[in-house]
Coordinates of C-alpha atoms in Angstrom, one line a residue:
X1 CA 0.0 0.0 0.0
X2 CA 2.9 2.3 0.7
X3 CA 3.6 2.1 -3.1
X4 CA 1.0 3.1 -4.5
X5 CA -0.4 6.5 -4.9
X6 CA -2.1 9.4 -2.9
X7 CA -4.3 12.3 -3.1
X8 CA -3.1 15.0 -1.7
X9 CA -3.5 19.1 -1.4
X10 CA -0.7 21.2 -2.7
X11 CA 1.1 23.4 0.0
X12 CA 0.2 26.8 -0.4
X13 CA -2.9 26.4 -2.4
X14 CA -6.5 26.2 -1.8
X15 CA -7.6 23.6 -5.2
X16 CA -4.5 22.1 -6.3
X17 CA -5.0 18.9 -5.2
X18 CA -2.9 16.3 -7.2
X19 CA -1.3 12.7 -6.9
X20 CA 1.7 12.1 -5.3
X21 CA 3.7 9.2 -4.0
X22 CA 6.4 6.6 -5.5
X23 CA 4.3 5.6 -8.2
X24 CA 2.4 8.9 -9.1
X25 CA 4.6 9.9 -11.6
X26 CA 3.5 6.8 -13.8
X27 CA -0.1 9.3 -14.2
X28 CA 1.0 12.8 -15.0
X29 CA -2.2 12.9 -17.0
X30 CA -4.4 12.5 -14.2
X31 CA -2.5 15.2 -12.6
X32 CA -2.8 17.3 -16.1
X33 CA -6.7 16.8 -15.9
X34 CA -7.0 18.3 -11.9
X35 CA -5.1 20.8 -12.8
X36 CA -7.3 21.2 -15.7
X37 CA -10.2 21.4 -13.6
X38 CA -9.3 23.8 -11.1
X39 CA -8.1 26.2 -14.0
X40 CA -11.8 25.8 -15.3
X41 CA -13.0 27.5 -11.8
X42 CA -14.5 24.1 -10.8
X43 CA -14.8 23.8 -7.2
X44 CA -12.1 22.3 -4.8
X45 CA -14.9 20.1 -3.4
X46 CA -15.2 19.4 -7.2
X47 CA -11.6 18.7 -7.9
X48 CA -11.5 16.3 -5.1
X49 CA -14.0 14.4 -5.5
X50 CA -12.6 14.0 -9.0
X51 CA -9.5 13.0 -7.6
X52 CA -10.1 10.2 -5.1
X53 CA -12.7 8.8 -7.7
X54 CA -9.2 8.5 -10.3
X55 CA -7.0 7.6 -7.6
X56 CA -9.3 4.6 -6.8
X57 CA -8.9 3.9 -10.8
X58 CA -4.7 4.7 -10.2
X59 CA -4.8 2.3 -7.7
X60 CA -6.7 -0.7 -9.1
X61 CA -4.2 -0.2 -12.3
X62 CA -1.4 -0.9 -9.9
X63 CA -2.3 -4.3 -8.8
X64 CA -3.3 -5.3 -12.5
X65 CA 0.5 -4.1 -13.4
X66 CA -1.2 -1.6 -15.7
X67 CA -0.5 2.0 -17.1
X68 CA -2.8 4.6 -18.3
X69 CA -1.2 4.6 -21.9
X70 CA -2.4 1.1 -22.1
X71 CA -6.2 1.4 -21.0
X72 CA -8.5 -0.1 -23.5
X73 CA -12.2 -0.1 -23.4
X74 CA -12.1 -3.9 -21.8
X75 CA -9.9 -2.3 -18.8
X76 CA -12.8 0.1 -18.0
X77 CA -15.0 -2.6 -17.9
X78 CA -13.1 -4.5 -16.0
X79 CA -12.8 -2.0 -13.7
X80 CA -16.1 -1.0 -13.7
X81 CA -17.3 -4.3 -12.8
X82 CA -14.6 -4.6 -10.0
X83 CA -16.1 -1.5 -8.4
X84 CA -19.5 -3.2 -8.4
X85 CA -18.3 -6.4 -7.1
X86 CA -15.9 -4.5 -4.7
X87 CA -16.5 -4.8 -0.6
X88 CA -16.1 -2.0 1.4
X89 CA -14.0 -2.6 4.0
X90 CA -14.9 -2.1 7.8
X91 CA -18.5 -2.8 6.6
X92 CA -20.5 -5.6 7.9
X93 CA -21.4 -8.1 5.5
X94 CA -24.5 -9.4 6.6
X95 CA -25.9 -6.1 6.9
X96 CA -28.9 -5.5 4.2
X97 CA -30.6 -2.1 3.4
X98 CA -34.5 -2.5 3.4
X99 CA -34.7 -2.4 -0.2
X100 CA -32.1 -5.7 0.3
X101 CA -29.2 -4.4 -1.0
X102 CA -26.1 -5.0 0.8
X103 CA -24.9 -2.2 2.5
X104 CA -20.5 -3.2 1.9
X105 CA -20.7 -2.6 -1.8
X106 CA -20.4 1.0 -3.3
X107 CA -23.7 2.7 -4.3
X108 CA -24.9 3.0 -7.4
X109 CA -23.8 6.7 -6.8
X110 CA -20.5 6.1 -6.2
X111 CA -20.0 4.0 -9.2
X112 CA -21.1 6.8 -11.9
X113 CA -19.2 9.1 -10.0
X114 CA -16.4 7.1 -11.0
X115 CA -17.5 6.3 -14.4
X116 CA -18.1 9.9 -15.4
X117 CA -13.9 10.7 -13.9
X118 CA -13.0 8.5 -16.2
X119 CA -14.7 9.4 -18.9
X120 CA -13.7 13.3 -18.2
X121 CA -10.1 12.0 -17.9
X122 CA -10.1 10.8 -21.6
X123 CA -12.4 13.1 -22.9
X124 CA -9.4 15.6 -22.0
X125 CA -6.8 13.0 -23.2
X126 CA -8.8 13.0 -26.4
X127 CA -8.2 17.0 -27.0
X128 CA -4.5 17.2 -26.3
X129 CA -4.2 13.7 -28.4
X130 CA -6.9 13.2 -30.8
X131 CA -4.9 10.4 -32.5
X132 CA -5.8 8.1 -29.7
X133 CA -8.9 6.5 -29.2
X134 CA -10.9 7.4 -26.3
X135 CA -11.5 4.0 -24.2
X136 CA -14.6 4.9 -22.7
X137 CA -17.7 3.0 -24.3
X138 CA -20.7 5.6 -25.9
X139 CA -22.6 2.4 -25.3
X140 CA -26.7 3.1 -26.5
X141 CA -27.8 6.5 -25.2
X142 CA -31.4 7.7 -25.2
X143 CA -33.0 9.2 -28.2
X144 CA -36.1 10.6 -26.6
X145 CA -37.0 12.1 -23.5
X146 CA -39.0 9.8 -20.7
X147 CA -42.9 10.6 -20.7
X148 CA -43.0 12.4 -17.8
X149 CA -40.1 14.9 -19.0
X150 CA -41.8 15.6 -22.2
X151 CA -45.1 16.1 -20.6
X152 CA -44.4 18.3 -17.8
X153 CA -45.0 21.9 -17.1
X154 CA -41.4 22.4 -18.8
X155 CA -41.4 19.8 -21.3
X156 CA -40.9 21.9 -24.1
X157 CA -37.4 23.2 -22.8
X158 CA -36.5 19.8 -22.4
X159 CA -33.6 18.2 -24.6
X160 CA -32.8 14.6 -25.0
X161 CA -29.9 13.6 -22.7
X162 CA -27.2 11.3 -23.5
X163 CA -27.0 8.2 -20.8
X164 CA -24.4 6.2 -21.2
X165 CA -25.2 1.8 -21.1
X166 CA -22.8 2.0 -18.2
X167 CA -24.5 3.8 -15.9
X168 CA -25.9 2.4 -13.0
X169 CA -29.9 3.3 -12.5
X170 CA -29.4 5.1 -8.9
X171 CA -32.7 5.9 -6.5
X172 CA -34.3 8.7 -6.1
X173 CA -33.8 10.5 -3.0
X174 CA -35.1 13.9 -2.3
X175 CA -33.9 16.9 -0.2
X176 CA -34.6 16.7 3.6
X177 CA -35.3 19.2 5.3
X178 CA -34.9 20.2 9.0
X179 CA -38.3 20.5 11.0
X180 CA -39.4 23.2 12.8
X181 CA -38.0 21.5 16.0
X182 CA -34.5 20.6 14.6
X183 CA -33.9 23.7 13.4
X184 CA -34.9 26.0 16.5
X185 CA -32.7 23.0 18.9
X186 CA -29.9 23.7 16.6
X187 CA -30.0 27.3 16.4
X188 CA -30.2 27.3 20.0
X189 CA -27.1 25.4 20.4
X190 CA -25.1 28.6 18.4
X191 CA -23.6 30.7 21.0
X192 CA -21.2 32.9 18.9
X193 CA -22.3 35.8 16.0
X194 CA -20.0 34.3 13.5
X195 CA -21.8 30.7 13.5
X196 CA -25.6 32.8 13.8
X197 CA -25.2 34.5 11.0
X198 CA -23.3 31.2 9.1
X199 CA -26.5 29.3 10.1
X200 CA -28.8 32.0 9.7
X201 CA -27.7 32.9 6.1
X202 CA -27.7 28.8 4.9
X203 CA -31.3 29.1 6.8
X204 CA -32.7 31.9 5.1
X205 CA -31.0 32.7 2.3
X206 CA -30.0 29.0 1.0
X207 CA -26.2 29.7 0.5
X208 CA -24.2 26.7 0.0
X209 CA -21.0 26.0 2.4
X210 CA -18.8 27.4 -0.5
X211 CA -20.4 30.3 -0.8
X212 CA -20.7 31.2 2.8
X213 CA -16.9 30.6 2.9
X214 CA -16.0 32.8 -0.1
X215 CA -18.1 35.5 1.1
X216 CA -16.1 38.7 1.7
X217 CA -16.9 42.0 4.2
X218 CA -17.7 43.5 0.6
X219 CA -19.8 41.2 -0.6
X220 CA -22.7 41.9 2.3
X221 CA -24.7 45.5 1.7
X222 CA -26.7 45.7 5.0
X223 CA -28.4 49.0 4.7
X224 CA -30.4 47.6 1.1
X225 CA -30.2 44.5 2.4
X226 CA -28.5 42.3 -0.5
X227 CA -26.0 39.7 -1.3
X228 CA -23.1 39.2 -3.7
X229 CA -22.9 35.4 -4.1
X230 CA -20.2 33.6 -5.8
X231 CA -21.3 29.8 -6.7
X232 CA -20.2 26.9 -8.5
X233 CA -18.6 27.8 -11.4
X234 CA -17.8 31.2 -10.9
X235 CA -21.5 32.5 -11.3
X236 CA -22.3 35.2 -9.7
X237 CA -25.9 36.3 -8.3
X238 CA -27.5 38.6 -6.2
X239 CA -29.5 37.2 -3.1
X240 CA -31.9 39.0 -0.4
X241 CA -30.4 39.6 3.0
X242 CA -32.9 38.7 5.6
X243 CA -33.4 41.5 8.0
X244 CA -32.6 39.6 11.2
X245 CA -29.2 38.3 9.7
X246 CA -28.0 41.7 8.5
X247 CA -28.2 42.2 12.1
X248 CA -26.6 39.1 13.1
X249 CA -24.1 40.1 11.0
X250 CA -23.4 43.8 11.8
X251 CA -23.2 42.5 15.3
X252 CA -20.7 39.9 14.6
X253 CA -18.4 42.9 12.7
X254 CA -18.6 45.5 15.3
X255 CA -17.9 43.1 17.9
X256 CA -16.3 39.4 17.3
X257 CA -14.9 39.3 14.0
X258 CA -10.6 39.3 14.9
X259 CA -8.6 42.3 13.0
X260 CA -7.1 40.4 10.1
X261 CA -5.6 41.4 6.5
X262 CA -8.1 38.6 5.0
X263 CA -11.5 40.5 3.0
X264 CA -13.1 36.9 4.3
X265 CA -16.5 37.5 6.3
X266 CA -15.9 34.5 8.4
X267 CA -12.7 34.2 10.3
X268 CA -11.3 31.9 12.7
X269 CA -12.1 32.9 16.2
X270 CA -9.4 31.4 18.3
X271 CA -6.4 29.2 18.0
X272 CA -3.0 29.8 16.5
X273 CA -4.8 30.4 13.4
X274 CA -7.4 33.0 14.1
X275 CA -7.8 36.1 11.5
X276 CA -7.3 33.4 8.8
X277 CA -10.1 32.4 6.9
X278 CA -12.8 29.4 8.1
X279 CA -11.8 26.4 6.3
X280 CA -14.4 24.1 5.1
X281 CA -13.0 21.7 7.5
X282 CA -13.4 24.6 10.3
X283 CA -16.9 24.7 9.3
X284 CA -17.7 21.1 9.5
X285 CA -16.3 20.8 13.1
X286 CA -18.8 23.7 14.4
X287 CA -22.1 21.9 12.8
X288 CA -20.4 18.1 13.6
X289 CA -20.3 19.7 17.6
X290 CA -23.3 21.8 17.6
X291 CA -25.2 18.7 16.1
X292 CA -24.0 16.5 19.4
X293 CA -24.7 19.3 21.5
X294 CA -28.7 19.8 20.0
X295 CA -29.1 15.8 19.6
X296 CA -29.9 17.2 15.8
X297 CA -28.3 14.4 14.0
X298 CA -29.2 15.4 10.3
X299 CA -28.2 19.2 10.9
X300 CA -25.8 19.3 8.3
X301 CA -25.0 22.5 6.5
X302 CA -26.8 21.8 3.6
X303 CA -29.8 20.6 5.3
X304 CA -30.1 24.4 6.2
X305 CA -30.4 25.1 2.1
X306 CA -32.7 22.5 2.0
X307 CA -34.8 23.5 4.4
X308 CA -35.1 27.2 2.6
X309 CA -35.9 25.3 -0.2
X310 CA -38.9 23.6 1.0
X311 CA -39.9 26.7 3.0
X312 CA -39.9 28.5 -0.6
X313 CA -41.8 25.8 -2.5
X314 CA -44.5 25.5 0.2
X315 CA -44.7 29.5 0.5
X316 CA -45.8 28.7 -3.3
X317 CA -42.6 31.1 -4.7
X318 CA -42.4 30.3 -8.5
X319 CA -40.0 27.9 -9.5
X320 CA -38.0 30.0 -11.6
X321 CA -37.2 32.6 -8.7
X322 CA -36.5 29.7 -6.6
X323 CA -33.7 29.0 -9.3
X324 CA -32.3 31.9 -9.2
X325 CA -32.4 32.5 -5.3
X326 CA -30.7 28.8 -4.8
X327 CA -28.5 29.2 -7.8
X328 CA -29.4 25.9 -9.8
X329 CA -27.6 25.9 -13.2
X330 CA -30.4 23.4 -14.6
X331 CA -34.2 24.0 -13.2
X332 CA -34.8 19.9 -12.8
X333 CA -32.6 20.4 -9.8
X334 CA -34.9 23.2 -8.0
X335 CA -38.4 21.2 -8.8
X336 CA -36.8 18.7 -6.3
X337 CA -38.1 20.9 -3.4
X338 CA -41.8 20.4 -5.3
X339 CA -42.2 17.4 -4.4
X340 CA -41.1 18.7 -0.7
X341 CA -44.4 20.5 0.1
X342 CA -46.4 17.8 2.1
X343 CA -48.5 20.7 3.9
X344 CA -49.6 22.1 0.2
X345 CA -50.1 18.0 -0.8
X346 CA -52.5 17.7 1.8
X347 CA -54.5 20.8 1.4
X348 CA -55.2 20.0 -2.0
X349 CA -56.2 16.8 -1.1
X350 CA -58.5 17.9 1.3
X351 CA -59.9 20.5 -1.1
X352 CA -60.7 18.1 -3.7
X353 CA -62.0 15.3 -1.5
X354 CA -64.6 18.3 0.0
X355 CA -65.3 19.4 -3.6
X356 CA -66.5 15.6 -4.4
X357 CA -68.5 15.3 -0.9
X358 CA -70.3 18.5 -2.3
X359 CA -71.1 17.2 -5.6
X360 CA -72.6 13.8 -4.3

């Protein structure tokens, strides 16, 4: 194991995270493609991701004695089915889900995540090179949309996408939210300004954890009440400032935030490294501890967006401001939170089943 190679973060650098290790420099193009990435302005969460998904590849080449320059289309198959047949290990066995699938293999998730790294990788291989062949399979892709895409409110914006036969069919699952218990235990576990106003502006504002942690002092305009957000990709967008966090925040300027030469809004408090900028590890200690201290186990950051974005779609706000508010670069992505509006669901229902009572 000591052979093969690593993922790790560049010193001095907030994206450039790249392989290293005795045997890295056998995949300088997998080291090309991150740095590829992060020149593309994709997120370090992003590049990451991408990373350990084609270190996993890296790896499993190294105990088959194999190079990238030699990957055919029956290697990524090969691997492909080895990360389906793959256990997990420290994962019980004879532990099933309750849709009976074992829970020590990787989900279905996790293996298109992998297959579209791959896939990225020698897409870029294909543009520096285009004398080689690309390795990945186009396998049969969809021609048409599904029924319910073509006949829904926006079926006529949308186009036919291209699946590849590899991919995996993966479940469902839709945002969930905090309730109105789990969120006012876990708000009342925040004792600083800095983590109210974090909280308050994921809460009601439905800022992701990277934007609240490229947010500078600049970016905030209390007086009208309005944010400069910076998300995924570099887009930019203007968001409302509740009036209760412009106040949590003003407080947490005048009186916590440590001097610093940083323009971050969020500092470190405390510590040898306080005036630097809150790290998104920083950030995931505060909720990990505040979620022991409320006994709010799902109070994750982003439960916080998703929570606005229920709050939203059951206020009845139209989807395409919701788009813009959450910063979805596809609208399919926002009409998750449609489907989140139980309270709406139910009053319909009720409507209709007293409009049928009438009538008989």
């Amino acid at each position: 194991m000591t052979n093969q190679p690593r993922l790790r973060l560049e010193s001095g650098t907030e994206a450039a995270w790249m392989l290293s290790g005795p045997s890295a420099d056998k995949y300088p193009l997998v080291n090309e493609y991150l740095a590829y990435l992060t020149d593309r302005n994709y997120s370090p969460r992003t590049v990451r991701a991408y990373g350990y998904d084609l270190l996993a590849f890296c790896r499993w080449l190294e105990t088959h004695s194999s190079g990238i320059d030699s990957v055919t289309t029956g290697t990524v198959l090969d691997f492909m089915r080895h990360c389906r047949e793959a256990s997990i290990a420290g994962r019980p066995a004879n532990v099933l889900s309750m849709t009976g699938k074992r829970l020590d293999h990787y989900s279905a998730t996790t293996i298109n995540h992998r297959l579209a790294a791959l896939t990225g990788l020698f897409t870029f291989r294909a543009l520096r090179e285009p004398e080689l062949r690309n390795p990945i399979p186009s396998g049969r892709e969809a021609r048409r949309v599904s029924a319910e895409e073509r006949n829904g409110l926006l079926g006529h914006l949308v186009r036919p996408k291209r699946r590849s036969a590899l991919r995996l069919r993966e479940p469902r699952r839709l945002p969930r939210p905090l309730d109105r218990r789990e969120t006012a235990d876990l708000l009342a576990s925040l004792r600083t300004w800095r983590d109210r106003s974090i909280a308050g502006l994921m809460l009601l504002s439905g800022l992701r954890s990277g934007e609240i942690l490229t947010l500078d002092v600049t970016d905030i305009d209390i007086g009208a009440r309005w944010i400069r957000v910076f998300g995924k990709g570099a887009k930019e967008r203007r968001v409302p400032l509740d009036v209760e966090v412009a106040g949590l925040i003003q407080t947490y300027l005048l009186t916590e935030r440590p001097e610093s030469t940083s323009t971050r809004l969020f500092l470190v408090a405390k510590g040898p490294h306080r005036g630097q900028p809150l790290t998104p590890a920083g950030l995931r200690t505060i909720f990990r501890y505040h979620r022991l201290k409320s006994g709010v186990l799902a109070g994750h950051p982003h439960a916080l967006r998703h929570t606005f974005g229920t709050a939203m779609a059951e206020a009845g706000v139209d989807l395409a401001v919701m788009q813009a508010l959450l910063g979805h670069a596809h609208v399919d992505t926002t009409a998750r939170y449609i489907h989140l509006t139980p309270t709406h669901v139910k009053a319909e229902f009720d409507a209709a089943r007293t409009r049928l009572h009438t009538r008989t």
